[in-house]
Amino acid sequence: MSEPKTPTAIPAGDTYKGWVFKWTNYIKGYQRRWFVLSNGLLSYYRTQAEMGHTCRGTINLATATITVDDACNFVISNGGAQTYHLKASCEVERQRWITALELAKAKAARMQAESDDSGDDFPPSSVPVAHGQGGGSQNSEVQSALRTLGSKVEDLSTCNDLISKHGSALQRSLSELDSLRLTGEAGDKIRQVTERATLFRITSNAMINACRDFLSLAQAHSKRWQKALQAEREQRVRLEETLEQLAKQHNHLERAFRGAAQANASAENKSAVGPVKGEASDEDDDNEFFDAMEEAPEFITVPADPQFHKRSSSNISGFNSEMCPDDQSLNEEPLVMNQESPSQELVPLKKRRTRIPDKPNYSLNLWSIMKNCIGKELSKIPMPVNFNEPISMLQRLSEDLEYHELLDKAAKCQSSLEQMCYVAAFSVSSYSTTVYRTGKPFNPLLGETYELDRQRESGYRSLCEQVSHHPPAAAHHVISDRGWTLRQEITVASKFRGKYLSIMPLGTIHAVFEKSNNHYTWKKVTTTVHNIIVGKLWIDQSGEIDVVNHTTGDRCHLKFAPYSYFSRDVARKVTGVVMDKDGKAHYVLSGTWDEKMEFSRVMQSSRGGENGTEGKQKTVYQTLKAREVWRRNPLPEGAETMYYFTALALTLNEPEEGIAPTDSRRRPDQRLMEEGRWEEANAEKQRLEEKQRSARREREKEAASQRTSSQSEEAVDEDTLTDSSLKSAPHDNYQALWFERREDPITGEQVHIYRGGYWEAKDRGSWEGCPNIF
């Protein structure tokens, strides 16, 4: 490895270059790469010749962590997205890089914090307009000098810490050398002392250079700062005097105007001359004070100094507080009425439950059930409730609204591209509840419904209905008072593969925003349950989602990375790019589907070189600082004994009054399982399945009598899941009660869309049309 071409220990603003070995993969191992440290960014290239055109990777040290593995190895990571495993040729060379990287990291973090807070520290409008460009140039010069001095002070602090660290290590080595006998180990110890003395010398040189730079800057700028500060003080004094004169002139003009108006009134009405003059002559200081401030909002807009606005505003609030008793005396009765009216109109929100009975610990021989079921659909396996969780698929579908506030925020967005970020985050958030949820929800009976009325708490109403049994499909419709509508029809296909279970949701999700008329669609990814037979169950999400705005043509492509033992990326990773209709990237999304999502605005994008053996070109996005758009809510206390339910899931099966007789809360086998009576739940489950099969046979007979050319088809079990096609004709003449089947105008699919009437029927308490399914 060649020596760096710059001094060995250099502040982060300068450049540090050299050859370092970088870990590539398990086949090639460590490969030599040319690294360049400049302006808080660490970039690497295959050769020095590539510096002008092809960068293989860049990591921002402001948010990176630097760790040392052993004598020559060290790791640089920015939290999971990028991780460099590096190896130097020797410990001295490694420490040179560590010193330079730590200095660069400290300075990059300071510069980032200053750039975020610079607007608050030095507002541009604080310099008076009358003093123009001279004051602005002085202000910017002072800011630059202060930032430079602050940077040097931090460099001194960092070097001081490094000197203390290496000095202690050198002292320990010297102590060991003193106590060492002259044996074969003497040579090793002497070499170790020599290397550490070299490290101490390198750090000391950096300390000396930083001190020299600091002193030279301080001497150069000391007199200039004093002049600039004195000029600022004088300008501020002149400004305050000018503003005070303006306020007095305005007060005098207003009083003169009022005096002239009173004189005119007295000339017209002689009988009122005496009292008016008496009031004017006897006017006390308080009345003058109120008269002067009656038109306060007009004169406080004259100055340009925002500090004056703050001072005037605070004075006005004080004046209003003094005037308040007089104002209240005029409207005393309406105020009392306003205080009483809320207590008459407001009804306290319903207190939702926070616990359910703990899950019983019943043993079950899984292999005896599964060994004859390999290759079959999950729905065709007779499943006891031991594998279930005490909610239905309709309730699980409603659980997607756990983070409905993302759609609330999206409805307020002015930009469709920023709105796309919130919609994409909402599409990811629905998977956060699945990370520990290995239980299977109850398959809904045909005609079963579920309502989730959170209009008073969260502004939305949700309705689900099992609209088809072959293929089984659930329709979902949500309307929010906060400007959005969500609808979907989902069918779940599943295959048991022995070691794992694949669950493929089929169907399209629609989100429509009233204000912008933006219409978004997307689909769900594949869920895989691993270790079905042996081991601890765990769930993974994999696949890709395309969120499309059919109004503007914007698109967001999300990729759920499958878990891999050999991958260095963070587990459950999700990445995405928001692009307009022309394919230009505007935002980059990143995060995990079980924890959080962030989005960053793209400032510039460029095509990189070939990516290793794959030969693909990677697009490099230069983005601003990432902003968190979504974070998973913590699980309630004791969730591990309550099926790992979230706070919302705990309330889904809570009994409520006034719901439809077909609601999932009224399902008896599900209620018995929640209460821990699993044997009774299994018996009740079999009764409901047989009742549904009987009802299906009756419908098929009726349909066969109406269609002379049709053939009767075999009845399907309650647990039957999807067929290979969503477009197959229904087996009987069943029609959903609250949803109607028609062509989707966006996708062209035949789907069930809410026809209305449910919430009106609930308000009337009229459920005559509901079937008896329980």
Short mmCIF file of C-alpha atoms in Angstrom, two decimals, residues 177-610:
data_model
loop_
_atom_site.label_atom_id
_atom_site.label_comp_id
_atom_site.label_asym_id
_atom_site.label_seq_id
_atom_site.Cartn_x
_atom_site.Cartn_y
_atom_site.Cartn_z
CA LEU A 177 9.04 -2.96 28.73
CA ASP A 178 10.46 -1.93 32.10
CA SER A 179 9.22 -5.10 33.77
CA LEU A 180 10.30 -7.37 30.91
CA ARG A 181 13.33 -9.56 31.19
CA LEU A 182 15.75 -9.72 28.34
CA THR A 183 14.33 -12.77 26.58
CA GLY A 184 13.03 -13.51 23.09
CA GLU A 185 9.97 -11.37 23.75
CA ALA A 186 12.07 -8.22 24.04
CA GLY A 187 12.11 -7.67 20.28
CA ASP A 188 8.34 -7.83 19.96
CA LYS A 189 7.79 -5.45 22.83
CA ILE A 190 10.31 -3.00 21.48
CA ARG A 191 8.60 -3.01 18.07
CA GLN A 192 5.25 -2.44 19.76
CA VAL A 193 6.61 0.54 21.70
CA THR A 194 8.11 1.93 18.51
CA GLU A 195 4.79 1.69 16.62
CA ARG A 196 2.85 3.34 19.41
CA ALA A 197 5.43 6.07 19.72
CA THR A 198 4.97 6.66 15.99
CA LEU A 199 1.20 6.89 16.43
CA PHE A 200 1.68 9.37 19.27
CA ARG A 201 3.96 11.45 17.07
CA ILE A 202 1.41 11.49 14.23
CA THR A 203 -1.39 12.67 16.51
CA SER A 204 0.84 15.26 18.16
CA ASN A 205 1.73 16.69 14.77
CA ALA A 206 -1.95 17.02 13.95
CA MET A 207 -2.50 18.77 17.27
CA ILE A 208 0.32 21.21 16.59
CA ASN A 209 -0.92 21.97 13.07
CA ALA A 210 -4.46 22.59 14.34
CA CYS A 211 -3.16 24.93 17.07
CA ARG A 212 -1.07 26.85 14.53
CA ASP A 213 -4.07 27.28 12.23
CA PHE A 214 -6.25 28.38 15.13
CA LEU A 215 -3.81 31.02 16.34
CA SER A 216 -3.24 32.45 12.88
CA LEU A 217 -6.98 32.73 12.24
CA ALA A 218 -7.64 34.29 15.64
CA GLN A 219 -4.98 36.95 15.12
CA ALA A 220 -6.18 37.74 11.60
CA HIS A 221 -9.83 38.18 12.53
CA SER A 222 -9.68 39.69 16.04
CA LYS A 223 -9.59 43.39 15.01
CA ARG A 224 -12.07 42.83 12.20
CA TRP A 225 -14.58 41.26 14.61
CA GLN A 226 -14.32 44.16 17.01
CA LYS A 227 -15.09 46.66 14.24
CA ALA A 228 -17.97 44.54 12.93
CA LEU A 229 -19.52 44.15 16.38
CA GLN A 230 -19.23 47.88 17.09
CA ALA A 231 -20.90 48.68 13.77
CA GLU A 232 -23.74 46.27 14.56
CA ARG A 233 -24.28 47.91 17.98
CA GLU A 234 -24.41 51.38 16.44
CA GLN A 235 -26.83 50.24 13.73
CA ARG A 236 -29.10 48.66 16.31
CA VAL A 237 -29.17 51.80 18.45
CA ARG A 238 -29.99 53.97 15.40
CA LEU A 239 -32.72 51.57 14.37
CA GLU A 240 -34.35 51.56 17.80
CA GLU A 241 -34.28 55.37 17.92
CA THR A 242 -35.84 55.59 14.45
CA LEU A 243 -38.60 53.18 15.37
CA GLU A 244 -39.34 55.03 18.58
CA GLN A 245 -39.70 58.29 16.65
CA LEU A 246 -42.02 56.62 14.14
CA ALA A 247 -44.24 55.31 16.92
CA LYS A 248 -44.43 58.75 18.57
CA GLN A 249 -45.25 60.47 15.27
CA HIS A 250 -48.01 57.97 14.58
CA ASN A 251 -49.44 58.52 18.07
CA HIS A 252 -49.42 62.30 17.69
CA LEU A 253 -51.04 62.14 14.25
CA GLU A 254 -53.80 59.89 15.52
CA ARG A 255 -54.52 62.09 18.54
CA ALA A 256 -54.59 65.17 16.30
CA PHE A 257 -57.04 63.43 13.98
CA ARG A 258 -59.30 62.50 16.89
CA GLY A 259 -59.14 66.07 18.24
CA ALA A 260 -60.17 67.48 14.86
CA ALA A 261 -63.06 65.02 14.65
CA GLN A 262 -64.25 66.01 18.12
CA ALA A 263 -64.03 69.73 17.23
CA ASN A 264 -66.18 69.20 14.13
CA ALA A 265 -68.74 67.26 16.17
CA SER A 266 -68.88 70.02 18.82
CA ALA A 267 -69.42 72.71 16.17
CA GLU A 268 -72.42 70.83 14.79
CA ASN A 269 -73.92 70.03 18.19
CA LYS A 270 -73.36 72.97 20.53
CA SER A 271 -75.20 71.30 23.35
CA ALA A 272 -72.52 68.66 23.48
CA VAL A 273 -69.53 71.05 23.40
CA GLY A 274 -69.07 71.26 27.14
CA PRO A 275 -69.09 67.57 27.91
CA VAL A 276 -66.86 66.75 24.95
CA LYS A 277 -64.25 69.35 25.89
CA GLY A 278 -64.46 68.27 29.47
CA GLU A 279 -63.78 64.65 28.52
CA ALA A 280 -60.88 65.69 26.31
CA SER A 281 -59.33 67.91 28.97
CA ASP A 282 -59.90 65.41 31.76
CA GLU A 283 -58.61 62.42 29.71
CA ASP A 284 -56.19 60.44 31.89
CA ASP A 285 -53.04 58.62 30.84
CA ASP A 286 -54.74 55.24 30.64
CA ASN A 287 -57.33 56.46 28.15
CA GLU A 288 -54.60 58.03 26.02
CA PHE A 289 -52.79 54.72 26.16
CA PHE A 290 -55.78 52.77 24.86
CA ASP A 291 -56.53 55.31 22.14
CA ALA A 292 -52.97 55.19 20.89
CA MET A 293 -52.94 51.41 20.63
CA GLU A 294 -56.39 51.04 19.08
CA GLU A 295 -54.83 50.95 15.60
CA ALA A 296 -51.72 49.04 16.70
CA PRO A 297 -51.68 46.48 13.87
CA GLU A 298 -51.13 49.26 11.35
CA PHE A 299 -48.03 50.87 12.72
CA ILE A 300 -46.19 47.78 13.87
CA THR A 301 -45.85 46.72 10.21
CA VAL A 302 -43.72 49.78 9.43
CA PRO A 303 -40.37 48.45 10.76
CA ALA A 304 -38.54 45.65 8.95
CA ASP A 305 -36.77 44.32 12.03
CA PRO A 306 -38.54 41.09 13.10
CA GLN A 307 -37.37 41.64 16.68
CA PHE A 308 -39.45 44.81 16.75
CA HIS A 309 -42.45 42.85 15.58
CA LYS A 310 -41.96 40.40 18.41
CA ARG A 311 -41.61 43.22 20.92
CA SER A 312 -44.68 45.05 19.59
CA SER A 313 -46.72 41.87 19.48
CA SER A 314 -45.87 41.07 23.07
CA ASN A 315 -46.88 44.61 24.07
CA ILE A 316 -50.16 44.29 22.23
CA SER A 317 -50.93 41.04 24.00
CA GLY A 318 -50.33 42.84 27.27
CA PHE A 319 -52.65 45.67 26.25
CA ASN A 320 -55.35 43.23 25.25
CA SER A 321 -55.11 41.49 28.60
CA GLU A 322 -55.71 44.85 30.29
CA MET A 323 -58.66 45.58 28.01
CA CYS A 324 -60.14 42.14 28.54
CA PRO A 325 -62.38 42.97 31.56
CA ASP A 326 -64.16 45.75 29.66
CA ASP A 327 -64.73 43.48 26.66
CA GLN A 328 -66.06 40.67 28.83
CA SER A 329 -68.50 42.99 30.56
CA LEU A 330 -70.16 43.63 27.21
CA ASN A 331 -70.54 39.94 26.33
CA GLU A 332 -70.83 38.36 29.73
CA GLU A 333 -73.99 36.36 28.98
CA PRO A 334 -72.84 34.83 25.66
CA LEU A 335 -69.61 33.69 27.33
CA VAL A 336 -71.57 31.72 29.90
CA MET A 337 -73.62 30.10 27.17
CA ASN A 338 -70.49 29.15 25.25
CA GLN A 339 -69.08 27.49 28.34
CA GLU A 340 -72.19 25.39 28.86
CA SER A 341 -72.84 24.38 25.26
CA PRO A 342 -69.85 22.03 24.85
CA SER A 343 -70.88 20.01 27.89
CA GLN A 344 -74.27 19.47 26.29
CA GLU A 345 -72.98 18.48 22.84
CA LEU A 346 -69.81 16.53 23.57
CA VAL A 347 -70.14 12.86 24.42
CA PRO A 348 -67.12 11.16 26.04
CA LEU A 349 -65.26 8.77 23.73
CA LYS A 350 -65.70 5.10 24.38
CA LYS A 351 -62.90 3.60 26.41
CA ARG A 352 -61.46 0.69 24.44
CA ARG A 353 -60.12 -2.42 26.07
CA THR A 354 -56.38 -2.88 26.45
CA ARG A 355 -56.22 -6.62 27.26
CA ILE A 356 -57.71 -9.93 26.19
CA PRO A 357 -57.43 -13.31 27.95
CA ASP A 358 -53.95 -14.80 27.73
CA LYS A 359 -53.30 -17.45 25.11
CA PRO A 360 -53.59 -20.96 26.63
CA ASN A 361 -50.61 -23.27 26.36
CA TYR A 362 -52.14 -26.31 24.62
CA SER A 363 -49.84 -28.92 23.06
CA LEU A 364 -50.57 -30.24 19.56
CA ASN A 365 -48.82 -32.76 17.32
CA LEU A 366 -48.26 -30.64 14.24
CA TRP A 367 -46.58 -33.34 12.18
CA SER A 368 -49.56 -35.67 12.45
CA ILE A 369 -51.66 -33.01 10.71
CA MET A 370 -49.13 -31.73 8.19
CA LYS A 371 -47.43 -34.89 6.87
CA ASN A 372 -50.28 -35.73 4.47
CA CYS A 373 -50.87 -32.16 3.34
CA ILE A 374 -47.70 -31.24 1.45
CA GLY A 375 -48.53 -29.64 -1.91
CA LYS A 376 -52.13 -28.85 -1.01
CA GLU A 377 -53.71 -25.45 -0.58
CA LEU A 378 -53.87 -24.30 3.02
CA SER A 379 -57.65 -23.91 2.86
CA LYS A 380 -58.14 -27.60 2.07
CA ILE A 381 -56.39 -28.73 5.27
CA PRO A 382 -58.73 -29.25 8.26
CA MET A 383 -57.25 -26.76 10.71
CA PRO A 384 -58.12 -26.67 14.43
CA VAL A 385 -58.26 -23.32 16.18
CA ASN A 386 -54.87 -24.08 17.78
CA PHE A 387 -53.26 -22.50 14.71
CA ASN A 388 -55.57 -19.47 14.67
CA GLU A 389 -55.63 -16.11 16.34
CA PRO A 390 -58.98 -14.87 17.70
CA ILE A 391 -59.78 -12.46 14.85
CA SER A 392 -61.11 -13.05 11.34
CA MET A 393 -59.52 -12.21 8.01
CA LEU A 394 -61.93 -9.27 7.74
CA GLN A 395 -60.61 -7.88 11.00
CA ARG A 396 -57.06 -8.51 9.89
CA LEU A 397 -57.83 -6.56 6.71
CA SER A 398 -59.20 -3.68 8.79
CA GLU A 399 -55.96 -3.70 10.76
CA ASP A 400 -54.30 -2.05 7.74
CA LEU A 401 -55.76 1.18 9.16
CA GLU A 402 -53.39 1.06 12.15
CA TYR A 403 -51.49 4.00 10.64
CA HIS A 404 -54.38 5.86 9.00
CA GLU A 405 -52.74 9.15 9.99
CA LEU A 406 -50.36 8.69 7.04
CA LEU A 407 -53.34 9.08 4.72
CA ASP A 408 -54.54 12.04 6.80
CA LYS A 409 -51.19 13.76 6.23
CA ALA A 410 -51.20 12.78 2.56
CA ALA A 411 -54.58 14.46 2.11
CA LYS A 412 -53.04 17.77 3.26
CA CYS A 413 -50.07 17.65 0.87
CA GLN A 414 -49.94 20.25 -1.87
CA SER A 415 -47.40 18.28 -3.91
CA SER A 416 -48.52 15.02 -5.49
CA LEU A 417 -44.95 13.70 -5.30
CA GLU A 418 -44.75 14.29 -1.56
CA GLN A 419 -48.22 12.80 -1.22
CA MET A 420 -46.88 9.72 -2.99
CA CYS A 421 -44.28 9.30 -0.23
CA TYR A 422 -46.99 9.11 2.44
CA VAL A 423 -49.09 6.69 0.38
CA ALA A 424 -46.05 4.48 -0.19
CA ALA A 425 -45.25 4.54 3.53
CA PHE A 426 -48.85 3.54 4.26
CA SER A 427 -48.55 0.58 1.89
CA VAL A 428 -45.46 -0.56 3.84
CA SER A 429 -46.91 0.08 7.31
CA SER A 430 -49.59 -2.59 6.90
CA TYR A 431 -46.88 -5.26 7.22
CA SER A 432 -45.48 -4.03 10.52
CA THR A 433 -48.07 -6.02 12.48
CA THR A 434 -47.00 -9.32 10.87
CA VAL A 435 -43.47 -9.57 12.22
CA TYR A 436 -44.53 -11.64 15.27
CA ARG A 437 -48.04 -12.66 14.20
CA THR A 438 -47.67 -16.31 13.19
CA GLY A 439 -51.29 -17.23 13.93
CA LYS A 440 -53.81 -17.80 11.13
CA PRO A 441 -56.94 -15.59 11.20
CA PHE A 442 -60.35 -17.23 10.90
CA ASN A 443 -61.60 -17.60 7.34
CA PRO A 444 -64.82 -15.55 7.09
CA LEU A 445 -68.12 -17.21 6.33
CA LEU A 446 -69.91 -16.13 3.17
CA GLY A 447 -71.87 -12.97 3.98
CA GLU A 448 -69.87 -12.26 7.13
CA THR A 449 -69.18 -8.54 7.71
CA TYR A 450 -67.02 -6.42 9.95
CA GLU A 451 -67.37 -2.74 10.71
CA LEU A 452 -64.74 -0.52 12.29
CA ASP A 453 -66.37 2.78 13.20
CA ARG A 454 -63.72 5.22 14.39
CA GLN A 455 -65.34 8.36 13.01
CA ARG A 456 -65.37 10.23 16.32
CA GLU A 457 -61.82 9.20 17.31
CA SER A 458 -60.01 9.16 13.98
CA GLY A 459 -62.47 10.40 11.37
CA TYR A 460 -63.00 7.18 9.37
CA ARG A 461 -65.54 4.37 8.96
CA SER A 462 -64.53 0.97 7.62
CA LEU A 463 -66.68 -1.90 6.32
CA CYS A 464 -65.59 -5.37 5.16
CA GLU A 465 -67.76 -8.14 3.71
CA GLN A 466 -66.98 -11.67 2.53
CA VAL A 467 -68.44 -11.32 -0.95
CA SER A 468 -67.48 -14.64 -2.52
CA HIS A 469 -66.71 -18.18 -1.38
CA HIS A 470 -65.34 -19.69 -4.57
CA PRO A 471 -62.97 -18.03 -5.04
CA PRO A 472 -63.15 -16.59 -1.49
CA ALA A 473 -62.80 -12.81 -1.59
CA ALA A 474 -63.27 -9.97 0.89
CA ALA A 475 -64.30 -6.45 -0.13
CA HIS A 476 -63.22 -3.48 1.98
CA HIS A 477 -64.36 0.15 1.87
CA VAL A 478 -63.18 3.04 4.08
CA ILE A 479 -64.42 6.62 4.00
CA SER A 480 -62.69 9.35 6.02
CA ASP A 481 -63.89 12.81 7.01
CA ARG A 482 -60.31 13.99 6.45
CA GLY A 483 -60.45 13.83 2.67
CA TRP A 484 -59.62 10.30 1.53
CA THR A 485 -61.29 7.02 0.56
CA LEU A 486 -59.74 3.55 0.57
CA ARG A 487 -61.16 0.44 -1.11
CA GLN A 488 -59.90 -3.00 -2.00
CA GLU A 489 -60.97 -6.54 -2.83
CA ILE A 490 -58.44 -9.10 -1.65
CA THR A 491 -58.20 -12.82 -2.33
CA VAL A 492 -55.50 -14.86 -0.61
CA ALA A 493 -53.78 -17.75 -2.38
CA SER A 494 -51.56 -19.99 -0.28
CA LYS A 495 -49.36 -23.01 -0.84
CA PHE A 496 -47.79 -25.27 1.75
CA ARG A 497 -44.30 -26.35 0.64
CA GLY A 498 -43.23 -28.49 3.57
CA LYS A 499 -40.68 -26.17 5.19
CA TYR A 500 -42.52 -22.94 4.53
CA LEU A 501 -45.92 -21.53 3.66
CA SER A 502 -46.34 -18.92 0.90
CA ILE A 503 -49.28 -16.51 1.09
CA MET A 504 -49.98 -14.49 -2.07
CA PRO A 505 -52.61 -11.71 -1.72
CA LEU A 506 -54.36 -11.04 -5.04
CA GLY A 507 -56.24 -7.84 -5.80
CA THR A 508 -55.73 -4.09 -6.10
CA ILE A 509 -55.88 -1.44 -3.37
CA HIS A 510 -57.26 2.00 -4.28
CA ALA A 511 -56.74 5.29 -2.40
CA VAL A 512 -58.53 8.43 -3.63
CA PHE A 513 -58.02 11.94 -2.24
CA GLU A 514 -60.89 14.39 -2.58
CA LYS A 515 -58.98 17.69 -2.63
CA SER A 516 -56.47 16.80 -5.34
CA ASN A 517 -58.56 14.06 -7.01
CA ASN A 518 -55.42 11.90 -7.05
CA HIS A 519 -56.19 8.20 -7.48
CA TYR A 520 -53.52 5.71 -6.31
CA THR A 521 -53.41 1.93 -6.77
CA TRP A 522 -51.02 -0.77 -5.57
CA LYS A 523 -50.90 -4.49 -4.78
CA LYS A 524 -49.53 -6.50 -1.86
CA VAL A 525 -46.33 -8.56 -1.72
CA THR A 526 -45.88 -12.23 -0.86
CA THR A 527 -45.78 -13.29 2.80
CA THR A 528 -43.72 -16.38 3.69
CA VAL A 529 -44.02 -18.30 6.97
CA HIS A 530 -40.83 -20.30 7.61
CA ASN A 531 -40.10 -23.32 9.85
CA ILE A 532 -43.58 -24.79 9.60
CA ILE A 533 -42.49 -28.27 10.73
CA VAL A 534 -39.35 -27.77 12.83
CA GLY A 535 -38.01 -24.67 14.55
CA LYS A 536 -39.43 -21.32 15.58
CA LEU A 537 -41.90 -19.78 13.16
CA TRP A 538 -40.82 -16.53 11.55
CA ILE A 539 -42.33 -14.37 8.81
CA ASP A 540 -40.72 -12.60 5.86
CA GLN A 541 -42.12 -10.25 3.23
CA SER A 542 -40.66 -10.22 -0.28
CA GLY A 543 -41.55 -8.86 -3.69
CA GLU A 544 -42.14 -5.51 -5.35
CA ILE A 545 -44.91 -2.92 -5.19
CA ASP A 546 -45.71 -0.28 -7.79
CA VAL A 547 -47.74 2.59 -6.33
CA VAL A 548 -49.24 4.46 -9.30
CA ASN A 549 -50.98 7.85 -9.33
CA HIS A 550 -53.42 7.51 -12.25
CA THR A 551 -54.20 11.23 -12.17
CA THR A 552 -50.67 12.61 -12.60
CA GLY A 553 -48.73 9.59 -13.83
CA ASP A 554 -46.38 9.62 -10.82
CA ARG A 555 -45.04 6.25 -9.74
CA CYS A 556 -43.21 4.75 -6.76
CA HIS A 557 -41.42 1.44 -7.11
CA LEU A 558 -40.90 -0.31 -3.76
CA LYS A 559 -38.72 -3.39 -3.32
CA PHE A 560 -39.01 -5.70 -0.30
CA ALA A 561 -35.69 -7.52 -0.03
CA PRO A 562 -36.08 -11.19 1.00
CA TYR A 563 -34.07 -12.38 3.95
CA SER A 564 -30.68 -13.90 3.07
CA TYR A 565 -28.17 -15.40 5.44
CA PHE A 566 -25.26 -14.16 3.30
CA SER A 567 -26.56 -10.61 2.84
CA ARG A 568 -24.84 -7.74 4.64
CA ASP A 569 -27.91 -5.51 4.35
CA VAL A 570 -30.22 -4.89 7.27
CA ALA A 571 -33.01 -7.45 7.60
CA ARG A 572 -36.53 -6.67 6.32
CA LYS A 573 -35.17 -3.85 4.16
CA VAL A 574 -37.47 -1.80 1.90
CA THR A 575 -36.24 0.69 -0.71
CA GLY A 576 -38.10 2.78 -3.25
CA VAL A 577 -37.90 5.70 -5.66
CA VAL A 578 -40.66 8.23 -6.37
CA MET A 579 -40.67 9.34 -10.02
CA ASP A 580 -42.86 11.65 -12.06
CA LYS A 581 -44.53 10.68 -15.32
CA ASP A 582 -41.32 11.43 -17.24
CA GLY A 583 -39.28 9.02 -15.12
CA LYS A 584 -37.38 11.70 -13.21
CA ALA A 585 -36.62 10.72 -9.60
CA HIS A 586 -37.73 13.18 -6.91
CA TYR A 587 -37.64 11.21 -3.64
CA VAL A 588 -35.86 8.12 -2.35
CA LEU A 589 -37.50 5.97 0.35
CA SER A 590 -35.65 3.56 2.60
CA GLY A 591 -36.24 1.68 5.80
CA THR A 592 -37.65 -1.61 7.06
CA TRP A 593 -41.20 -2.89 6.92
CA ASP A 594 -41.22 -3.73 10.64
CA GLU A 595 -39.71 -0.54 12.08
CA LYS A 596 -39.72 2.74 10.12
CA MET A 597 -39.53 4.44 6.72
CA GLU A 598 -37.66 7.58 5.72
CA PHE A 599 -37.68 9.68 2.57
CA SER A 600 -35.06 12.02 1.10
CA ARG A 601 -35.41 14.60 -1.64
CA VAL A 602 -33.30 13.87 -4.71
CA MET A 603 -31.13 16.80 -5.80
CA GLN A 604 -29.20 15.09 -8.57
CA SER A 605 -28.95 11.64 -10.11
CA SER A 606 -26.33 10.05 -12.30
CA ARG A 607 -25.49 6.69 -13.79
CA GLY A 608 -22.60 4.81 -12.18
CA GLY A 609 -20.25 2.27 -13.69
CA GLU A 610 -20.80 -1.45 -14.02
#
